Amino acid sequence: GLDGFESTDAIIVIGATNRPDVLDPALLRPGRFDRHIVVDQPDVIGREKILGIHIRNQKVPVDDSVKLDELSKGVPGMSGADLANMVNEAALLAARKNHENVTHLDFEEAKEKLMMGAKRHMVISDDEREIIAYHEAGHAMLMEYIEEFDPLLKVTILPQGRGLGVTMPLPEERKLMSKQFCLASMAVALGGRVAEKLIFDELTSGASNDIEKVTAIARHMVCEWGMSEKLGATALGEKEGEVFLGKDIGH
Ligand code: ZN
C-alpha cells in the first residue's frame, strides 16, 4: 500500500507496468498514483537518439557514412530493445566482414535482418523466380505511381522472412490513417496479385500475405473507422461488445 508516508516526506513512489489493462482499479484511484505517464514507442527523433545512446554505451566504432536520422526513419514502430539489437547486429556484421568501423550499409543490413529475417539460402526455381519478380514489380510500380502512399525504398526477390520477395516503402510517421491512405495501401498490396494475373494469367499463393493485409485494412475501415459509405459511422464487431449485431454484419 501507499499508506504510511507523511505529506512532508520527500519520497516519490514510482510504479511501471506494460499491462495497464490488468491493473487493480484501486491502484488508479485518486490519491494513489497522482500522475500517469504513458511511455509510448519512440518516435523518429526518439529512435535516432536511442541509436546514438547504444552506439556510445557499447563503444561501437562507426564510420562517417552512418546517418542515424535516415536509419531511424526506416524503422517505425521499433522499440528501444529492437534498436539496441540493431546496433549489436550491425557490429557483428561489420566484424564478420573485417570492417574497421561499422558502416551505414552494415546498419541497413542489420535492420533488414531484424525486420525480415533473411533466408538467403532458400532454393527457388527460375520459373518461380520470374513469377516472384513480376509480383514484386507490381507492388513497386504502384508504390511509385500512387502518390497517396509512402515512397518506394527498395524491392528484392531475395527471400526474406515470411515472403519470397519484398517491396519496402519508406514509411512516414503517422498516428492517423486517412481513408485515402487506406485505399492506397490496399491498392499497393494488391499490385503483386494483379501483376501475376496480367503477365501469367494465373493466380498463386504468393499473394496470401497481401490478401491478409488488404482484408485487415478493409475490416478496420468498415467495422471500426466508419469509412464505409453504406454503413456509415458505426462501430461493428466484437470489439464493441455488440456481438449479436456486429458479428453478422462484420462477416
Ligand atoms: Zn506481395
Coordinates of N, CA and C and ligand atoms in Angstrom, one line a residue:
G1 N 0.8 -1.2 0.0 CA 0.0 0.0 0.0 C 0.9 1.2 0.0
L2 N 0.2 2.4 -0.2 CA 1.0 3.6 -0.3 C 0.8 4.4 1.0
D3 N 0.2 3.8 2.0 CA -0.1 4.4 3.3 C 1.3 4.6 4.0
G4 N 1.3 5.4 5.0 CA 2.4 5.5 5.9 C 3.4 6.6 5.6
F5 N 3.2 7.3 4.5 CA 4.1 8.4 4.3 C 3.4 9.7 4.7
E6 N 4.2 10.5 5.4 CA 3.6 11.9 5.8 C 3.8 12.7 4.6
S7 N 2.9 13.7 4.4 CA 3.0 14.6 3.2 C 4.3 15.4 3.2
T8 N 5.0 15.4 4.3 CA 6.2 16.2 4.3 C 7.4 15.3 3.9
D9 N 7.2 14.0 3.9 CA 8.3 13.1 3.5 C 8.7 13.3 2.0
A10 N 9.9 13.5 1.7 CA 10.4 13.7 0.3 C 10.6 12.3 -0.4
I11 N 9.4 11.6 -0.5 CA 9.5 10.3 -1.1 C 8.6 10.3 -2.4
I12 N 9.2 9.8 -3.4 CA 8.4 9.6 -4.6 C 8.2 8.1 -4.9
V13 N 7.0 7.7 -5.1 CA 6.8 6.3 -5.4 C 6.5 6.2 -6.9
I14 N 7.3 5.3 -7.5 CA 7.1 5.2 -9.0 C 6.7 3.7 -9.3
G15 N 5.7 3.5 -10.1 CA 5.4 2.1 -10.5 C 5.4 2.1 -12.0
A16 N 5.7 0.9 -12.6 CA 5.7 0.8 -14.0 C 5.1 -0.5 -14.4
T17 N 4.4 -0.5 -15.5 CA 3.8 -1.8 -16.0 C 3.7 -1.7 -17.5
N18 N 3.7 -2.9 -18.1 CA 3.4 -2.9 -19.6 C 2.0 -3.5 -19.8
R19 N 1.3 -3.8 -18.7 CA -0.1 -4.3 -18.8 C -1.0 -3.4 -17.9
P20 N -1.2 -2.1 -18.3 CA -2.1 -1.3 -17.5 C -3.6 -1.8 -17.5
D21 N -3.9 -2.6 -18.5 CA -5.3 -3.1 -18.7 C -5.6 -4.1 -17.5
V22 N -4.7 -4.7 -16.9 CA -5.0 -5.7 -15.9 C -4.7 -5.2 -14.5
L23 N -4.4 -3.9 -14.4 CA -4.1 -3.3 -13.0 C -5.4 -3.3 -12.2
D24 N -5.2 -3.6 -10.9 CA -6.3 -3.4 -9.9 C -6.7 -1.9 -10.0
P25 N -8.0 -1.7 -10.2 CA -8.5 -0.3 -10.3 C -8.2 0.5 -9.1
A26 N -8.1 -0.2 -7.9 CA -7.8 0.5 -6.7 C -6.5 1.3 -6.8
L27 N -5.6 0.8 -7.5 CA -4.3 1.4 -7.7 C -4.4 2.7 -8.4
L28 N -5.4 2.8 -9.2 CA -5.6 4.0 -10.1 C -6.4 5.1 -9.5
R29 N -7.0 4.8 -8.4 CA -7.9 5.8 -7.7 C -7.2 7.1 -7.4
P30 N -7.9 8.2 -7.3 CA -7.2 9.4 -7.0 C -6.5 9.3 -5.6
G31 N -5.4 9.9 -5.5 CA -4.7 9.9 -4.2 C -3.7 8.7 -4.2
R32 N -3.7 7.8 -5.1 CA -2.7 6.7 -5.1 C -1.5 7.2 -5.9
F33 N -1.6 6.9 -7.2 CA -0.6 7.5 -8.1 C -1.1 8.8 -8.7
D34 N -0.5 9.9 -8.5 CA -1.1 11.2 -8.9 C -0.9 11.4 -10.4
R35 N 0.2 10.9 -10.9 CA 0.5 11.2 -12.3 C 0.6 9.8 -13.1
H36 N -0.1 9.7 -14.2 CA 0.0 8.6 -15.0 C 0.7 9.0 -16.3
I37 N 1.9 8.4 -16.5 CA 2.7 8.8 -17.7 C 2.7 7.7 -18.7
V38 N 2.2 7.9 -19.9 CA 2.3 6.8 -20.9 C 3.6 6.9 -21.7
V39 N 4.4 5.9 -21.6 CA 5.7 5.9 -22.4 C 5.4 5.0 -23.6
D40 N 5.2 5.7 -24.7 CA 4.9 5.1 -26.0 C 6.2 4.6 -26.6
Q41 N 6.0 3.8 -27.8 CA 7.2 3.5 -28.6 C 7.8 4.8 -29.0
P42 N 9.1 4.8 -29.1 CA 9.8 6.1 -29.5 C 9.4 6.5 -30.9
D43 N 9.3 7.9 -31.1 CA 9.1 8.4 -32.5 C 10.4 8.5 -33.2
V44 N 10.4 9.1 -34.4 CA 11.6 9.1 -35.2 C 12.7 9.8 -34.5
I45 N 12.5 10.9 -33.8 CA 13.6 11.6 -33.1 C 14.1 10.7 -31.9
G46 N 13.1 10.1 -31.2 CA 13.5 9.3 -30.1 C 14.3 8.1 -30.6
R47 N 13.9 7.5 -31.7 CA 14.7 6.4 -32.2 C 16.1 6.8 -32.5
E48 N 16.3 7.9 -33.2 CA 17.6 8.4 -33.5 C 18.5 8.6 -32.3
K49 N 17.9 9.1 -31.2 CA 18.7 9.4 -30.0 C 19.0 8.0 -29.3
I50 N 18.0 7.1 -29.3 CA 18.3 5.8 -28.7 C 19.4 5.1 -29.4
L51 N 19.4 5.1 -30.8 CA 20.5 4.5 -31.5 C 21.9 5.1 -31.1
G52 N 21.9 6.5 -31.0 CA 23.1 7.2 -30.6 C 23.6 6.7 -29.2
I53 N 22.6 6.5 -28.3 CA 23.0 6.1 -26.9 C 23.6 4.7 -26.9
H54 N 23.0 3.8 -27.7 CA 23.5 2.4 -27.7 C 24.9 2.4 -28.4
I55 N 25.1 3.2 -29.4 CA 26.4 3.2 -30.1 C 27.5 3.7 -29.1
R56 N 27.1 4.8 -28.3 CA 28.1 5.3 -27.4 C 28.3 4.3 -26.2
N57 N 27.2 3.8 -25.6 CA 27.4 3.0 -24.5 C 28.2 1.7 -24.8
Q58 N 27.9 1.1 -26.0 CA 28.6 -0.1 -26.3 C 29.9 0.2 -27.0
K59 N 30.3 1.4 -27.1 CA 31.5 1.9 -27.7 C 31.7 1.2 -29.1
V60 N 30.6 1.3 -29.9 CA 30.7 0.8 -31.3 C 31.3 1.8 -32.2
P61 N 32.5 1.5 -32.8 CA 33.1 2.4 -33.7 C 32.4 2.6 -35.0
V62 N 31.8 3.8 -35.3 CA 31.0 3.9 -36.5 C 31.7 4.8 -37.5
D63 N 31.5 4.5 -38.7 CA 32.0 5.2 -39.9 C 31.4 6.5 -40.1
D64 N 32.0 7.4 -40.9 CA 31.4 8.7 -41.2 C 30.1 8.5 -42.0
S65 N 30.0 7.4 -42.7 CA 28.9 7.2 -43.6 C 27.5 7.0 -42.9
V66 N 27.6 6.7 -41.6 CA 26.4 6.3 -40.9 C 25.5 7.5 -40.6
K67 N 24.3 7.5 -41.1 CA 23.3 8.5 -40.9 C 22.2 8.0 -40.0
L68 N 22.3 8.4 -38.8 CA 21.3 7.8 -37.8 C 19.9 8.3 -38.1
D69 N 19.7 9.5 -38.6 CA 18.4 10.1 -38.9 C 17.7 9.2 -40.0
E70 N 18.5 8.8 -41.0 CA 18.0 8.0 -42.1 C 17.6 6.6 -41.6
L71 N 18.4 6.0 -40.8 CA 18.1 4.7 -40.2 C 16.9 4.8 -39.4
S72 N 16.8 5.8 -38.6 CA 15.6 6.0 -37.7 C 14.3 6.1 -38.5
K73 N 14.4 6.8 -39.6 CA 13.2 6.9 -40.4 C 12.7 5.6 -41.0
G74 N 13.6 4.7 -41.2 CA 13.2 3.4 -41.9 C 12.7 2.4 -40.9
V75 N 12.6 2.7 -39.6 CA 12.2 1.6 -38.7 C 11.1 2.0 -37.8
P76 N 10.0 2.5 -38.3 CA 8.9 2.9 -37.5 C 8.4 1.8 -36.6
G77 N 8.0 2.1 -35.4 CA 7.5 1.0 -34.5 C 8.5 0.2 -33.8
M78 N 9.8 0.4 -34.1 CA 10.8 -0.3 -33.3 C 10.9 0.2 -31.9
S79 N 11.0 -0.7 -31.0 CA 11.2 -0.4 -29.6 C 12.6 -0.1 -29.3
G80 N 12.9 0.4 -28.1 CA 14.3 0.6 -27.6 C 15.1 -0.7 -27.7
A81 N 14.5 -1.8 -27.3 CA 15.2 -3.1 -27.3 C 15.5 -3.5 -28.7
D82 N 14.6 -3.2 -29.7 CA 14.8 -3.6 -31.1 C 16.0 -2.8 -31.6
L83 N 16.1 -1.5 -31.2 CA 17.1 -0.6 -31.7 C 18.5 -1.1 -31.1
A84 N 18.5 -1.5 -29.8 CA 19.7 -2.0 -29.2 C 20.2 -3.2 -30.0
N85 N 19.2 -4.1 -30.4 CA 19.5 -5.3 -31.1 C 20.1 -4.9 -32.5
M86 N 19.6 -3.9 -33.1 CA 20.1 -3.5 -34.4 C 21.5 -3.0 -34.3
V87 N 21.9 -2.3 -33.3 CA 23.3 -1.8 -33.1 C 24.2 -3.0 -33.0
N88 N 23.8 -4.0 -32.1 CA 24.5 -5.2 -31.9 C 24.8 -6.0 -33.2
E89 N 23.7 -6.1 -33.9 CA 23.7 -6.9 -35.2 C 24.6 -6.2 -36.2
A90 N 24.5 -4.9 -36.3 CA 25.4 -4.2 -37.2 C 26.9 -4.4 -36.8
A91 N 27.2 -4.3 -35.5 CA 28.5 -4.5 -35.1 C 29.0 -5.9 -35.4
L92 N 28.2 -6.9 -35.3 CA 28.5 -8.3 -35.6 C 28.8 -8.4 -37.1
L93 N 27.9 -7.9 -37.9 CA 28.1 -7.9 -39.4 C 29.4 -7.3 -39.8
A94 N 29.7 -6.1 -39.2 CA 30.9 -5.4 -39.6 C 32.1 -6.2 -39.2
A95 N 32.1 -6.9 -38.0 CA 33.2 -7.7 -37.5 C 33.4 -8.8 -38.5
R96 N 32.3 -9.4 -38.9 CA 32.4 -10.6 -39.8 C 33.0 -10.2 -41.1
K97 N 32.8 -9.0 -41.5 CA 33.3 -8.5 -42.8 C 34.7 -7.8 -42.6
N98 N 35.2 -7.9 -41.4 CA 36.5 -7.3 -41.1 C 36.5 -5.8 -41.4
H99 N 35.4 -5.1 -41.2 CA 35.3 -3.7 -41.3 C 36.0 -3.1 -40.0
E100 N 36.8 -2.1 -40.2 CA 37.4 -1.5 -39.0 C 36.3 -0.7 -38.2
N101 N 35.4 0.0 -39.0 CA 34.3 0.7 -38.3 C 33.0 0.2 -38.9
V102 N 31.9 0.3 -38.2 CA 30.6 -0.1 -38.7 C 30.1 0.9 -39.7
T103 N 29.7 0.5 -40.9 CA 29.3 1.4 -41.9 C 27.7 1.5 -41.9
H104 N 27.3 2.5 -42.7 CA 25.8 2.7 -42.9 C 25.2 1.4 -43.5
L105 N 25.9 0.8 -44.4 CA 25.4 -0.4 -45.1 C 25.3 -1.6 -44.1
D106 N 26.2 -1.6 -43.1 CA 26.1 -2.7 -42.1 C 24.8 -2.5 -41.3
F107 N 24.6 -1.2 -41.0 CA 23.3 -0.9 -40.3 C 22.1 -1.3 -41.1
E108 N 22.1 -0.9 -42.4 CA 21.0 -1.2 -43.2 C 20.7 -2.7 -43.3
E109 N 21.8 -3.5 -43.4 CA 21.7 -4.9 -43.5 C 21.2 -5.5 -42.2
A110 N 21.7 -4.9 -41.1 CA 21.2 -5.4 -39.7 C 19.7 -5.1 -39.6
K111 N 19.3 -4.0 -40.1 CA 17.9 -3.6 -40.0 C 17.0 -4.6 -40.8
E112 N 17.5 -4.9 -42.0 CA 16.7 -5.8 -42.8 C 16.6 -7.2 -42.2
K113 N 17.8 -7.6 -41.6 CA 17.8 -8.9 -41.0 C 16.8 -9.0 -39.8
L114 N 16.8 -7.9 -39.1 CA 15.9 -7.9 -37.9 C 14.4 -7.8 -38.4
M115 N 14.2 -7.0 -39.4 CA 12.8 -6.8 -39.8 C 12.2 -8.0 -40.6
M116 N 13.1 -8.6 -41.3 CA 12.6 -9.7 -42.2 C 13.1 -11.1 -41.9
G117 N 14.2 -11.2 -41.2 CA 14.8 -12.5 -41.0 C 15.3 -13.0 -42.3
A118 N 16.5 -12.7 -42.8 CA 16.9 -13.1 -44.1 C 17.0 -14.6 -44.2
K119 N 16.6 -15.1 -45.4 CA 16.6 -16.6 -45.7 C 17.2 -16.8 -47.0
R120 N 18.5 -16.4 -47.1 CA 19.1 -16.3 -48.4 C 19.4 -17.7 -49.0
H121 N 19.4 -18.7 -48.2 CA 19.9 -20.0 -48.7 C 18.8 -20.8 -49.5
M122 N 17.5 -20.2 -49.4 CA 16.4 -21.0 -50.0 C 16.6 -21.1 -51.5
V123 N 16.3 -22.4 -52.0 CA 16.5 -22.6 -53.4 C 15.1 -22.4 -54.1
I124 N 15.1 -21.6 -55.2 CA 13.9 -21.3 -55.9 C 14.1 -21.5 -57.4
S125 N 13.2 -22.2 -58.0 CA 13.4 -22.4 -59.5 C 13.3 -21.1 -60.3
D126 N 13.8 -21.2 -61.5 CA 13.8 -20.0 -62.3 C 12.4 -19.5 -62.6
D127 N 11.5 -20.5 -62.9 CA 10.1 -20.2 -63.2 C 9.4 -19.4 -62.1
E128 N 9.7 -19.9 -60.9 CA 9.1 -19.3 -59.7 C 9.7 -17.9 -59.5
R129 N 11.0 -17.9 -59.7 CA 11.7 -16.6 -59.5 C 11.1 -15.5 -60.4
E130 N 10.7 -15.9 -61.6 CA 10.1 -15.0 -62.6 C 8.8 -14.5 -62.1
I131 N 8.0 -15.4 -61.6 CA 6.7 -15.0 -61.0 C 6.8 -14.0 -59.9
I132 N 7.8 -14.4 -59.0 CA 8.0 -13.5 -57.8 C 8.5 -12.1 -58.3
A133 N 9.4 -12.1 -59.3 CA 9.9 -10.8 -59.8 C 8.7 -9.9 -60.3
Y134 N 7.8 -10.5 -61.1 CA 6.7 -9.8 -61.6 C 5.8 -9.3 -60.4
H135 N 5.6 -10.2 -59.5 CA 4.8 -9.9 -58.3 C 5.3 -8.7 -57.6
E136 N 6.6 -8.7 -57.3 CA 7.2 -7.6 -56.5 C 7.2 -6.3 -57.4
A137 N 7.4 -6.5 -58.7 CA 7.4 -5.3 -59.6 C 6.1 -4.7 -59.6
G138 N 5.0 -5.5 -59.5 CA 3.7 -4.9 -59.4 C 3.5 -4.1 -58.2
H139 N 4.0 -4.5 -57.0 CA 3.9 -3.7 -55.8 C 4.7 -2.4 -56.0
A140 N 5.9 -2.6 -56.5 CA 6.9 -1.5 -56.6 C 6.3 -0.4 -57.6
M141 N 5.7 -0.8 -58.7 CA 5.2 0.2 -59.6 C 4.1 1.0 -59.0
L142 N 3.2 0.3 -58.3 CA 2.1 1.1 -57.7 C 2.6 2.0 -56.6
M143 N 3.6 1.5 -55.8 CA 4.2 2.3 -54.8 C 4.8 3.6 -55.4
E144 N 5.4 3.5 -56.6 CA 5.9 4.7 -57.3 C 4.8 5.6 -57.8
Y145 N 3.7 5.0 -58.3 CA 2.8 5.8 -59.0 C 1.6 6.4 -58.1
I146 N 1.3 5.7 -57.0 CA 0.2 6.1 -56.2 C 0.8 7.2 -55.2
E147 N 0.4 8.4 -55.4 CA 1.1 9.5 -54.6 C 0.6 9.4 -53.1
E148 N -0.6 8.9 -52.9 CA -1.1 8.9 -51.5 C -0.3 7.9 -50.6
F149 N 0.5 7.0 -51.3 CA 1.2 6.0 -50.5 C 2.6 6.5 -50.2
D150 N 3.3 5.8 -49.3 CA 4.7 6.1 -49.0 C 5.6 5.8 -50.2
P151 N 6.7 6.5 -50.3 CA 7.6 6.3 -51.4 C 8.3 4.9 -51.3
L152 N 8.7 4.4 -52.5 CA 9.4 3.1 -52.6 C 10.8 3.2 -52.0
L153 N 11.2 2.3 -51.1 CA 12.5 2.3 -50.6 C 13.4 1.3 -51.3
K154 N 12.9 0.1 -51.4 CA 13.7 -1.0 -52.1 C 12.8 -2.2 -52.4
V155 N 13.2 -2.9 -53.4 CA 12.5 -4.1 -53.8 C 13.5 -5.2 -54.1
T156 N 13.2 -6.4 -53.7 CA 14.1 -7.5 -53.9 C 13.3 -8.8 -54.1
I157 N 14.0 -9.8 -54.8 CA 13.4 -11.1 -54.8 C 14.3 -12.1 -54.1
L158 N 15.1 -11.6 -53.2 CA 15.9 -12.5 -52.3 C 14.9 -12.8 -51.2
P159 N 14.6 -14.1 -50.9 CA 13.6 -14.4 -49.9 C 13.9 -13.8 -48.6
Q160 N 12.9 -13.3 -47.9 CA 13.1 -12.7 -46.6 C 11.9 -13.1 -45.7
G161 N 12.2 -13.4 -44.5 CA 11.1 -13.6 -43.6 C 10.0 -14.5 -44.1
R162 N 8.8 -14.0 -44.0 CA 7.6 -14.8 -44.5 C 7.5 -14.7 -46.0
G163 N 8.1 -13.7 -46.6 CA 7.8 -13.5 -48.1 C 8.9 -14.1 -48.9
L164 N 8.6 -14.4 -50.2 CA 9.7 -14.8 -51.1 C 10.4 -13.7 -51.7
G165 N 9.8 -12.5 -51.7 CA 10.4 -11.3 -52.1 C 9.9 -10.2 -51.2
V166 N 10.3 -9.0 -51.4 CA 9.7 -7.9 -50.6 C 9.9 -6.6 -51.3
T167 N 8.8 -5.8 -51.2 CA 8.9 -4.4 -51.6 C 8.7 -3.5 -50.4
M168 N 9.7 -2.7 -50.1 CA 9.6 -1.9 -48.9 C 9.4 -0.5 -49.2
P169 N 8.4 0.1 -48.5 CA 8.3 1.6 -48.6 C 9.2 2.3 -47.6
L170 N 9.4 3.6 -47.8 CA 10.0 4.4 -46.7 C 8.8 5.0 -46.0
P171 N 8.4 4.4 -44.9 CA 7.1 4.8 -44.3 C 7.2 6.2 -43.6
E172 N 6.1 6.9 -43.6 CA 6.1 8.2 -42.9 C 5.6 7.9 -41.5
E173 N 6.0 8.7 -40.6 CA 5.4 8.6 -39.2 C 4.0 9.0 -39.3
R174 N 3.0 8.1 -38.9 CA 1.7 8.6 -38.9 C 0.9 8.0 -37.6
K175 N 0.1 8.8 -37.1 CA -0.7 8.4 -36.0 C -2.2 8.2 -36.5
L176 N -2.5 8.8 -37.6 CA -3.8 8.7 -38.2 C -3.8 8.1 -39.5
M177 N -4.8 7.2 -39.8 CA -4.9 6.6 -41.1 C -6.0 7.3 -41.9
S178 N -5.7 8.0 -42.9 CA -6.8 8.6 -43.7 C -7.4 7.6 -44.6
K179 N -8.6 7.8 -45.0 CA -9.3 6.9 -45.9 C -8.5 6.7 -47.2
Q180 N -8.0 7.9 -47.7 CA -7.2 7.9 -49.0 C -6.0 7.0 -48.8
F181 N -5.3 7.1 -47.6 CA -4.1 6.3 -47.4 C -4.5 4.8 -47.3
C182 N -5.6 4.5 -46.6 CA -6.1 3.1 -46.6 C -6.3 2.5 -47.9
L183 N -7.0 3.3 -48.8 CA -7.3 2.8 -50.1 C -6.0 2.6 -50.9
A184 N -5.1 3.6 -50.8 CA -3.8 3.5 -51.4 C -3.0 2.2 -51.0
S185 N -3.1 2.0 -49.7 CA -2.4 0.8 -49.1 C -2.9 -0.5 -49.7
M186 N -4.3 -0.5 -49.8 CA -4.9 -1.7 -50.4 C -4.5 -1.9 -51.8
A187 N -4.5 -0.8 -52.6 CA -4.1 -0.9 -54.0 C -2.7 -1.4 -54.1
V188 N -1.7 -0.9 -53.3 CA -0.4 -1.3 -53.4 C -0.2 -2.8 -53.0
A189 N -1.0 -3.2 -52.0 CA -0.9 -4.6 -51.5 C -1.4 -5.5 -52.6
L190 N -2.3 -5.1 -53.4 CA -2.9 -6.0 -54.5 C -2.1 -5.9 -55.7
G191 N -1.1 -5.0 -55.8 CA -0.3 -4.9 -57.0 C 0.4 -6.2 -57.4
G192 N 0.9 -7.0 -56.5 CA 1.6 -8.2 -56.8 C 0.6 -9.2 -57.5
R193 N -0.5 -9.4 -56.9 CA -1.5 -10.3 -57.4 C -1.9 -9.9 -58.9
V194 N -2.2 -8.6 -59.0 CA -2.6 -8.1 -60.3 C -1.5 -8.3 -61.4
A195 N -0.2 -8.1 -61.0 CA 0.8 -8.3 -62.0 C 0.9 -9.7 -62.4
E196 N 0.8 -10.6 -61.4 CA 0.8 -12.1 -61.8 C -0.3 -12.4 -62.8
K197 N -1.5 -11.8 -62.5 CA -2.6 -12.1 -63.3 C -2.4 -11.6 -64.7
L198 N -1.9 -10.4 -64.8 CA -1.7 -9.7 -66.1 C -0.6 -10.5 -67.0
I199 N 0.5 -10.9 -66.4 CA 1.6 -11.5 -67.1 C 1.3 -13.0 -67.4
F200 N 0.9 -13.7 -66.3 CA 0.8 -15.1 -66.5 C -0.6 -15.6 -66.5
D201 N -1.6 -14.8 -66.4 CA -3.0 -15.1 -66.4 C -3.2 -16.3 -65.4
E202 N -2.6 -16.2 -64.2 CA -2.7 -17.3 -63.3 C -2.6 -16.6 -61.9
L203 N -3.2 -17.3 -60.9 CA -3.1 -16.8 -59.5 C -2.2 -17.8 -58.8
T204 N -1.4 -17.3 -57.8 CA -0.6 -18.2 -57.0 C -0.9 -17.8 -55.5
S205 N -0.3 -18.7 -54.7 CA -0.5 -18.5 -53.2 C 0.4 -17.4 -52.7
G206 N 1.3 -16.9 -53.6 CA 2.3 -15.9 -53.2 C 1.7 -14.6 -52.7
A207 N 0.4 -14.4 -53.0 CA -0.3 -13.2 -52.5 C -0.9 -13.3 -51.2
S208 N -0.7 -14.4 -50.5 CA -1.5 -14.6 -49.3 C -1.3 -13.6 -48.2
N209 N -0.1 -13.1 -48.0 CA 0.2 -12.1 -47.0 C -0.5 -10.8 -47.4
D210 N -0.5 -10.5 -48.7 CA -1.1 -9.3 -49.2 C -2.6 -9.3 -49.0
I211 N -3.2 -10.5 -49.2 CA -4.6 -10.6 -49.1 C -5.0 -10.4 -47.6
E212 N -4.2 -11.0 -46.8 CA -4.4 -10.8 -45.3 C -4.4 -9.4 -44.9
K213 N -3.4 -8.6 -45.5 CA -3.3 -7.2 -45.2 C -4.5 -6.4 -45.7
V214 N -4.9 -6.7 -46.9 CA -6.0 -6.0 -47.5 C -7.3 -6.2 -46.7
T215 N -7.5 -7.5 -46.3 CA -8.7 -7.8 -45.6 C -8.7 -7.1 -44.2
A216 N -7.5 -7.1 -43.6 CA -7.5 -6.4 -42.3 C -7.8 -4.9 -42.4
I217 N -7.2 -4.3 -43.4 CA -7.5 -2.8 -43.6 C -9.0 -2.6 -43.9
A218 N -9.5 -3.4 -44.8 CA -10.9 -3.2 -45.1 C -11.8 -3.4 -43.9
R219 N -11.5 -4.4 -43.1 CA -12.3 -4.7 -41.9 C -12.2 -3.5 -40.9
H220 N -11.0 -3.0 -40.7 CA -10.8 -1.8 -39.9 C -11.7 -0.6 -40.4
M221 N -11.5 -0.4 -41.7 CA -12.2 0.7 -42.3 C -13.7 0.7 -42.1
V222 N -14.3 -0.5 -42.3 CA -15.7 -0.6 -42.2 C -16.2 -0.8 -40.8
C223 N -15.5 -1.6 -40.0 CA -16.1 -2.0 -38.7 C -15.6 -1.1 -37.6
E224 N -14.5 -0.4 -37.7 CA -14.0 0.4 -36.6 C -13.9 1.9 -37.0
W225 N -13.6 2.2 -38.2 CA -13.3 3.6 -38.6 C -14.4 4.3 -39.3
G226 N -15.5 3.6 -39.4 CA -16.7 4.2 -40.0 C -16.4 4.8 -41.4
M227 N -15.7 4.1 -42.2 CA -15.3 4.7 -43.5 C -16.2 4.1 -44.7
S228 N -17.1 3.3 -44.4 CA -18.0 2.7 -45.4 C -19.2 3.7 -45.6
E229 N -19.4 4.0 -46.9 CA -20.5 5.0 -47.2 C -21.8 4.3 -46.9
K230 N -21.9 3.0 -47.1 CA -23.2 2.3 -46.9 C -23.5 2.2 -45.4
L231 N -22.5 1.8 -44.6 CA -22.8 1.5 -43.2 C -22.6 2.7 -42.3
G232 N -21.8 3.7 -42.8 CA -21.7 4.9 -42.1 C -20.8 4.8 -40.8
A233 N -20.9 5.8 -40.0 CA -20.0 5.9 -38.8 C -20.6 5.1 -37.7
T234 N -20.4 3.8 -37.9 CA -20.9 2.8 -36.9 C -19.8 1.9 -36.5
A235 N -19.7 1.6 -35.2 CA -18.7 0.6 -34.8 C -19.4 -0.8 -34.9
L236 N -18.8 -1.7 -35.6 CA -19.3 -3.0 -35.7 C -18.3 -4.1 -35.2
G237 N -18.9 -5.2 -34.7 CA -18.0 -6.3 -34.4 C -17.8 -6.5 -32.9
E238 N -17.0 -7.5 -32.6 CA -16.9 -7.9 -31.2 C -16.2 -6.9 -30.3
K239 N -15.4 -6.1 -30.9 CA -14.6 -5.2 -30.0 C -15.5 -4.3 -29.2
E240 N -16.6 -3.9 -29.8 CA -17.5 -3.0 -29.0 C -18.6 -3.8 -28.2
G241 N -18.4 -5.1 -28.2 CA -19.3 -6.0 -27.4 C -20.7 -6.2 -28.1
E242 N -20.9 -5.7 -29.3 CA -22.2 -5.9 -30.0 C -22.1 -7.1 -30.8
V243 N -21.9 -8.2 -30.1 CA -21.6 -9.5 -30.9 C -22.9 -9.8 -31.7
F244 N -24.0 -9.6 -31.1 CA -25.2 -10.0 -31.8 C -25.4 -9.3 -33.1
L245 N -25.2 -8.0 -33.2 CA -25.4 -7.3 -34.4 C -24.1 -7.3 -35.3
G246 N -23.0 -7.1 -34.6 CA -21.7 -6.9 -35.3 C -21.2 -8.1 -36.0
K247 N -21.3 -9.2 -35.3 CA -20.7 -10.4 -36.0 C -21.3 -10.7 -37.3
D248 N -22.6 -10.6 -37.4 CA -23.2 -10.9 -38.7 C -22.9 -9.9 -39.8
I249 N -23.0 -8.7 -39.4 CA -22.6 -7.7 -40.4 C -21.1 -7.7 -40.8
G250 N -20.3 -7.9 -39.7 CA -18.9 -8.0 -39.9 C -18.5 -9.1 -40.8
H251 N -19.2 -10.2 -40.7 CA -18.9 -11.4 -41.5 C -19.5 -11.2 -42.9
Ligands
ZN1 ZN 3.0 -9.4 -52.4

